[in-house]
Coordinates of C-alpha atoms and ligand atoms in Angstrom, one line a residue:
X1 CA 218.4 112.9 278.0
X2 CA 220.5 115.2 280.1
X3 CA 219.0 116.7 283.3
X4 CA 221.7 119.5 283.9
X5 CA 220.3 122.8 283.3
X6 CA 222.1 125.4 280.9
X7 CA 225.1 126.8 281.5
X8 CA 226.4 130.3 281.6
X9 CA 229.3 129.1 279.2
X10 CA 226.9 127.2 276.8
X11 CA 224.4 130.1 276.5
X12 CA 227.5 132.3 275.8
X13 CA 229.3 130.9 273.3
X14 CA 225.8 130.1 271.2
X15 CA 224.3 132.8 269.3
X16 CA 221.6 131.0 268.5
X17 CA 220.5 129.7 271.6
X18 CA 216.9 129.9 272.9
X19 CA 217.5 129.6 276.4
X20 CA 219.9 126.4 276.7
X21 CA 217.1 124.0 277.3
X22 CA 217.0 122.0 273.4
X23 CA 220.6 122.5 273.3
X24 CA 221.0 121.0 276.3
X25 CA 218.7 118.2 275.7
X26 CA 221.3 117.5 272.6
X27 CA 224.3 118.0 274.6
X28 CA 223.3 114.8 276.6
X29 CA 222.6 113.0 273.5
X30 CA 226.2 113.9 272.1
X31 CA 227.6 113.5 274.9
X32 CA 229.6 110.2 274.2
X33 CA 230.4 111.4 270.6
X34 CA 232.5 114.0 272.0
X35 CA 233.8 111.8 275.2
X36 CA 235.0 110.1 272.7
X37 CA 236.8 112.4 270.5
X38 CA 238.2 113.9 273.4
X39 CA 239.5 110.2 275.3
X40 CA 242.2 110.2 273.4
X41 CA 243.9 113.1 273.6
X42 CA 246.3 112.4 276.8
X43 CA 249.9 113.8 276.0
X44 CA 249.2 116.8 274.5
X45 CA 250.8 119.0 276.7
X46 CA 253.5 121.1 275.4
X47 CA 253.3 121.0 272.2
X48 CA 252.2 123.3 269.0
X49 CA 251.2 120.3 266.8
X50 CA 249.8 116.9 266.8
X51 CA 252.0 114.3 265.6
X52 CA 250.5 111.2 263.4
X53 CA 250.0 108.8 266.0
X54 CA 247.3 111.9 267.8
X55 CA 246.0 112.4 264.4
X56 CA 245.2 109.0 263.8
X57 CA 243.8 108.5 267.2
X58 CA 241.2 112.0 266.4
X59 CA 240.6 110.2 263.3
X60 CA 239.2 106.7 264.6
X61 CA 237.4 108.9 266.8
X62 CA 235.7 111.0 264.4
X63 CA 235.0 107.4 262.3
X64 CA 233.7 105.9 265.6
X65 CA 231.1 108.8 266.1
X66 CA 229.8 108.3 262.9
X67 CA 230.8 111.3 260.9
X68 CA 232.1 109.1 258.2
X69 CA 235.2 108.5 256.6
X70 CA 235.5 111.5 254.4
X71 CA 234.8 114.2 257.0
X72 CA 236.9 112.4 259.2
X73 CA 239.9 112.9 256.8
X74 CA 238.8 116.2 256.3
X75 CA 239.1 117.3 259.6
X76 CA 242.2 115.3 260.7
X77 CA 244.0 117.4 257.2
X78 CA 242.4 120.6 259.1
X79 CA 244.3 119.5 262.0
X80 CA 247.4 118.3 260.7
X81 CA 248.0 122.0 259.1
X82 CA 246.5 123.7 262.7
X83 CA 249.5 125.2 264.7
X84 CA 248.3 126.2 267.7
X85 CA 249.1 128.8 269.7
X86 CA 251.4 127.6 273.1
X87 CA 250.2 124.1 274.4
X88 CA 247.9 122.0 272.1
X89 CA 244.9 121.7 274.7
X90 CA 241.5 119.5 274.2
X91 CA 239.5 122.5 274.1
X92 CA 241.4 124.5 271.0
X93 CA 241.2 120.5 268.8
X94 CA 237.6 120.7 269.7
X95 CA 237.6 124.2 268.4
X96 CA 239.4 123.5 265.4
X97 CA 237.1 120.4 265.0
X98 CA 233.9 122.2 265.6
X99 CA 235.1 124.6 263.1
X100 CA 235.6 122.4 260.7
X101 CA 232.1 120.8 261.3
X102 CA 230.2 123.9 261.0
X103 CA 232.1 124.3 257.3
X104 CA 230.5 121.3 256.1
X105 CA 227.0 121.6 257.8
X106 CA 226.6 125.3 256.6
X107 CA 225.8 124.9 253.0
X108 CA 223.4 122.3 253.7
X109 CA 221.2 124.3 256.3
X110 CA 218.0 125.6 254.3
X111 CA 214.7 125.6 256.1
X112 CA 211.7 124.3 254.7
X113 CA 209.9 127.6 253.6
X114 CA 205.9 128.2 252.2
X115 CA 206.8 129.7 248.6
X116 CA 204.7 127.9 246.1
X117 CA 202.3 129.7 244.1
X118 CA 199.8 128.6 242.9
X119 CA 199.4 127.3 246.3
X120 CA 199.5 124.9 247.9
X121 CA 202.6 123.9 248.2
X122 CA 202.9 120.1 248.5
X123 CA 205.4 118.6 250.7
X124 CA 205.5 114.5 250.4
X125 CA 207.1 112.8 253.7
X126 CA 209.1 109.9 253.5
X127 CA 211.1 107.2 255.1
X128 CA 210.9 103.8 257.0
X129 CA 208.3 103.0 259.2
X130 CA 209.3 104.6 263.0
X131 CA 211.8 106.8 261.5
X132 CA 209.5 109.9 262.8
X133 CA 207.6 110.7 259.2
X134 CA 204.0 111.3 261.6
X135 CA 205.5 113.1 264.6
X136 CA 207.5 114.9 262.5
X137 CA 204.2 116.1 259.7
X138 CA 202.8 117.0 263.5
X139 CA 205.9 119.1 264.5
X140 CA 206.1 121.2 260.5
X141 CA 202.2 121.8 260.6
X142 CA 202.8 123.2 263.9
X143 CA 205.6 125.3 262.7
X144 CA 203.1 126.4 260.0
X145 CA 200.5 127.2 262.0
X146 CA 202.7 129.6 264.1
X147 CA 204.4 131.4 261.0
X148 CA 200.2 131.9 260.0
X149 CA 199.9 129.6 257.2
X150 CA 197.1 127.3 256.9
X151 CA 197.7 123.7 257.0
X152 CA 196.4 120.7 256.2
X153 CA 197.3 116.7 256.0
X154 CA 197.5 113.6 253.7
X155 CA 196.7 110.7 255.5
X156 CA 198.6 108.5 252.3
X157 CA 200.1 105.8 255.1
X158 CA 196.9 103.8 254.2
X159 CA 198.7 100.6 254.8
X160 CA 198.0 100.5 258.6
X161 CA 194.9 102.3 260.5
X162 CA 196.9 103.0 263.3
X163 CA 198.8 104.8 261.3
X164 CA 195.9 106.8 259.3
X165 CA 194.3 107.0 263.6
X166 CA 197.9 108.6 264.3
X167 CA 197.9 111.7 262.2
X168 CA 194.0 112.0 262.8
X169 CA 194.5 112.5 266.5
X170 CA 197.5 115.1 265.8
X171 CA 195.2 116.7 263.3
X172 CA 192.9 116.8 265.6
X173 CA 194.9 118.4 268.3
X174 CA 196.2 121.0 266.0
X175 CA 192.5 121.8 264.8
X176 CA 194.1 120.9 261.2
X177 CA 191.8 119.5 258.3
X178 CA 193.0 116.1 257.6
X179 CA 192.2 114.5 254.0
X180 CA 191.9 110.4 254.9
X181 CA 190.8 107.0 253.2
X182 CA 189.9 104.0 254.3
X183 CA 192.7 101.4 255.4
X184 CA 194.2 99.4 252.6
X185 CA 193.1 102.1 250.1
X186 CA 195.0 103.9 247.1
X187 CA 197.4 106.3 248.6
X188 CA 196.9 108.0 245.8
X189 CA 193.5 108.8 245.5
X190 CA 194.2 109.9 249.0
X191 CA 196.4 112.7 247.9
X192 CA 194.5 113.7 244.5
X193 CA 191.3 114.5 246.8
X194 CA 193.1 116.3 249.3
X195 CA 195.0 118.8 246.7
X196 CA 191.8 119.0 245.0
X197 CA 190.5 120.1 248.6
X198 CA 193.8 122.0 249.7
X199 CA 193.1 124.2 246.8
X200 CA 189.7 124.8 247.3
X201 CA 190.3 125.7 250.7
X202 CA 193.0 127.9 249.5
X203 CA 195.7 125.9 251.8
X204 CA 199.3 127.5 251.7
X205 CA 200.6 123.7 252.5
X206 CA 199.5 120.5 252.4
X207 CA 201.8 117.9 253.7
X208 CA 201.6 114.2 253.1
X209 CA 201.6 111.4 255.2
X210 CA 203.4 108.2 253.3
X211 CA 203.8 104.6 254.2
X212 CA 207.4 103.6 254.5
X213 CA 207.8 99.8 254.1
X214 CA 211.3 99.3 252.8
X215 CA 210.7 95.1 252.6
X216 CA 208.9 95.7 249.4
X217 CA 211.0 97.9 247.6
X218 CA 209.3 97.6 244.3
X219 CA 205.7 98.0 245.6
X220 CA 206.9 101.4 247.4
X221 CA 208.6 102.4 244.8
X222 CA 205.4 101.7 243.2
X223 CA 203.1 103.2 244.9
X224 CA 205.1 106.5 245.5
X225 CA 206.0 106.8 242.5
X226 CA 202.0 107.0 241.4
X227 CA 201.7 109.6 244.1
X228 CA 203.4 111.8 242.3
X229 CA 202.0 111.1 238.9
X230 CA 198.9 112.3 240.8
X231 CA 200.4 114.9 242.2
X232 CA 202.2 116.1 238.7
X233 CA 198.4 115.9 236.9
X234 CA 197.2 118.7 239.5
X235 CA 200.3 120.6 239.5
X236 CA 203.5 120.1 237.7
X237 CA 205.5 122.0 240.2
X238 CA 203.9 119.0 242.6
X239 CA 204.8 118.0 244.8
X240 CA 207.4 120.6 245.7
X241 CA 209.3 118.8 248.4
X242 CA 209.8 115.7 248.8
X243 CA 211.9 115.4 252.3
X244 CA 213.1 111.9 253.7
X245 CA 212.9 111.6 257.5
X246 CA 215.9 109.8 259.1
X247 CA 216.0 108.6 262.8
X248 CA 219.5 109.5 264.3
X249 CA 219.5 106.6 266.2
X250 CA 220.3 104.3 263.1
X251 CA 223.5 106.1 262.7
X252 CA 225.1 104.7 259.5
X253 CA 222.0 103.0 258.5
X254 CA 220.3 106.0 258.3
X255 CA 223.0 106.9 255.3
X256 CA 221.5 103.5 253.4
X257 CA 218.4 105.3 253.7
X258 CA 219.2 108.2 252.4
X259 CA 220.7 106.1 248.6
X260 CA 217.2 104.1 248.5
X261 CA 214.8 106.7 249.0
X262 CA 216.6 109.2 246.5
X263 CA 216.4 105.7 243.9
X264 CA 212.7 105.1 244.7
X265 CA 211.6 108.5 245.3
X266 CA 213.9 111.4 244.7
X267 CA 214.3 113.3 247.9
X268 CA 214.8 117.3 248.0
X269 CA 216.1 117.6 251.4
X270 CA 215.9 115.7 254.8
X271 CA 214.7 116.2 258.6
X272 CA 216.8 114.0 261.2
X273 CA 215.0 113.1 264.3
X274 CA 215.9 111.6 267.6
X275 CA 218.9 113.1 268.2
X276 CA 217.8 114.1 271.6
X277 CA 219.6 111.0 273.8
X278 CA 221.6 109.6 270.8
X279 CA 225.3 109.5 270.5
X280 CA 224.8 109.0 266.7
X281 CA 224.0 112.4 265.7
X282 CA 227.3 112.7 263.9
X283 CA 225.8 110.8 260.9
X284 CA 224.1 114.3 260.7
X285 CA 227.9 115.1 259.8
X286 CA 228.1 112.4 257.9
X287 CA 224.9 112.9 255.3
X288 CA 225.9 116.8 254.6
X289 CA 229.5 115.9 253.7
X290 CA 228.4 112.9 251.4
X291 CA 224.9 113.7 249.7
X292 CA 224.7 117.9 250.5
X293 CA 220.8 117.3 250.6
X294 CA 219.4 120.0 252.5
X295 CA 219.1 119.8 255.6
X296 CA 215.7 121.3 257.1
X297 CA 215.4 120.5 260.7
X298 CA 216.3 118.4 263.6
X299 CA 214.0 116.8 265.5
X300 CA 214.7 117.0 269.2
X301 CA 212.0 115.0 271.0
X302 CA 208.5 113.7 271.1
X303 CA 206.5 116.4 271.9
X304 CA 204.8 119.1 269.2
X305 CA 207.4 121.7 269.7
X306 CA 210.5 119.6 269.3
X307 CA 211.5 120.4 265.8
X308 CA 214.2 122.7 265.8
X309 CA 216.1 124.6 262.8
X310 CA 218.9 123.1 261.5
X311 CA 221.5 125.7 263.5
X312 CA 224.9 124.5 261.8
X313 CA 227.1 126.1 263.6
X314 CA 225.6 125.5 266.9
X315 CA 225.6 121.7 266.3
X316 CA 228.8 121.6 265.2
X317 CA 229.8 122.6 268.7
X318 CA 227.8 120.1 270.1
X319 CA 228.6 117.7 268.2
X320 CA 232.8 118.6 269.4
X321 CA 231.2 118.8 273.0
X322 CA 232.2 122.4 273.5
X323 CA 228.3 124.2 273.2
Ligands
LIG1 N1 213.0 111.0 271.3 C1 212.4 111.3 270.1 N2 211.4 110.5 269.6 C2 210.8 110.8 268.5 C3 211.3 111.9 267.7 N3 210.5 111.9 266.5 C4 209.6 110.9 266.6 N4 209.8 110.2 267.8 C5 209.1 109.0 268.2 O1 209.4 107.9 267.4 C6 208.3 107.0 267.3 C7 207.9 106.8 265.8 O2 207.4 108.0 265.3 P1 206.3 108.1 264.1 O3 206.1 109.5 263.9 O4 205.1 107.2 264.5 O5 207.1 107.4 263.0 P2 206.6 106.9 261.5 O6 206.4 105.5 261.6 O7 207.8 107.2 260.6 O8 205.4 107.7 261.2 C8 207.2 107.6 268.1 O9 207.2 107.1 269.4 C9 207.6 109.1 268.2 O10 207.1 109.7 269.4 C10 212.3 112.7 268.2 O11 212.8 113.7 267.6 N5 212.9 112.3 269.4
LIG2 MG1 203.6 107.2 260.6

């Protein structure tokens, strides 16, 4: 985590900043993906173009920070084609690269909106065990609760009672109904009470806890997939969103994710978390320019209020080191 406080430049050249502070917070964790793109870049003086050998160099770079293959060739084309104005410097690549960036993060920015009707809307969360799926639930009923909808939870991780404790105590916090069964229990019959109760309550949107054991692939696929047969009894249009939680941290892993949740589950867009104090958030890169799932929000810390919008054009500036 980065301890400098904002900068004049930084708060300039992002209209979308809120002060610096979360942007900041990412900057640290980017931090080495940019070093990186920029350590290699010695020589560049006096020239209008980059010649292979530079290219290539960029390229690894942009491979190394996980960004992937593809964007990594899309960008090094970009490049190749760039002529630049006077002297190629490190800070007009990085604005051609952050450029770039921004072109394949835009389409995929699309925040998770209340819309259903009938209500509720049902949002299923998935993904592996510690990838941020409760935190996260915590975080979007928060956001919920500010925009003046009313929430309430799915306690469907029955596997563990820590887990089904977990969401209770942020529930709890939040002053947020919470729909829960005993540990070991059918996930659900978990679910098809709490609809049953969202409704009655007239909840605008219900979100559901899920377990996310990936060692049994069958028995999750399983068990998810009977959560929404559930789901589709109650409501056909159920549940509405199905979004797959990824933790930054796993970098290319989180990719592998991403191809076995859509197979056992389906996923309708996805929330990456952790990428305060990672220097894999260019997987975020990565995901867009392979799958072009939505991508909702970023999750930017621990704490209730660190789930941010997914600001394309300010990451992709970050993510080049030049927010
Ligand atoms: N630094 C950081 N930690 C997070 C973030 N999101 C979740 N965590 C932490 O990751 C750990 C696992 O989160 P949890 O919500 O329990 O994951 P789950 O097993 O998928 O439900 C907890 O210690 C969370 O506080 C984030 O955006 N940044
Ligand atoms: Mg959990």
């Amino acid at each position: 985590m980065s301890t400098e406080g904002p900068t004049p430049e930084n708060e300039a050249a992002d209209p979308g900043n809120d002060g610096g502070e979360w942007s900041d917070r990412l900057f640290g964790g980017f931090r080495k993906t940019s070093e990186r793109l920029t350590g290699n870049l010695a020589g560049i003086v006096g020239k209008t173009r980059l010649d292979d050998g530079q290219l290539d160099d960029i390229e690894d770079a942009l491979i190394m920070s996980d960004l992937g293959p593809r964007a990594a060739a899309r960008i090094r084309d970009r490049l190749a084609e760039e002529r630049f104005e006077r002297d190629v410097d490190e800070r007009a690549i990085m604005e051609v690269v952050a450029r770039e960036i921004a072109e394949i993060l835009r389409p995929v920015a699309k925040p998770l909106d209340v819309v259903a009707f009938p209500r509720p809307q049902v949002i299923l969360v998935i993904g592996v065990n510690g990838s941020g799926k409760t935190t996260t639930i915590a975080k979007l009923a928060h956001l919920f609760q500010e925009q003046d909808y009313a929430v309430m939870l799915a306690a469907g991780d029955t596997f563990r009672a820590a887990a089904i404790g977990q969401l209770g105590v942020w529930a709890e916090r939040l002053s947020i109904p919470i729909v829960k069964g005993p540990e070991g229990g059918d996930p659900a019959s978990v679910v098809f009470d709490a609809v049953k109760s969202a409704t009655d309550q007239g909840i605008d949107a219900l979100i559901v806890d899920t377990a996310g054991r990936l060692q049994n692939k069958r028995e999750l696929m399983d068990e998810l997939a009977k959560i929404r047969r559930v789901l589709g009894r109650l409501n056909p249009e159920a549940p509405h969103d199905v979004v797959l939680v990824l933790d930054a941290t796993n970098g290319q892993n989180a990719l592998s994710q991403i191809e076995i949740f859509k197979e056992v589950a389906g996923v309708s867009g996805l929330i990456m978390t952790k990428l305060d104090g990672t220097a894999r958030g260019g997987v975020l890169v990565a995901a867009a320019e392979q799958y072009g799932l939505p991508i909702h929000a970023i999750g930017v810390g621990e704490k209730i209020d660190d789930l941010r919008p997914f600001n394309p054009d300010l990451l992709a500036r970050v993510i080049a080191g030049i927010a």
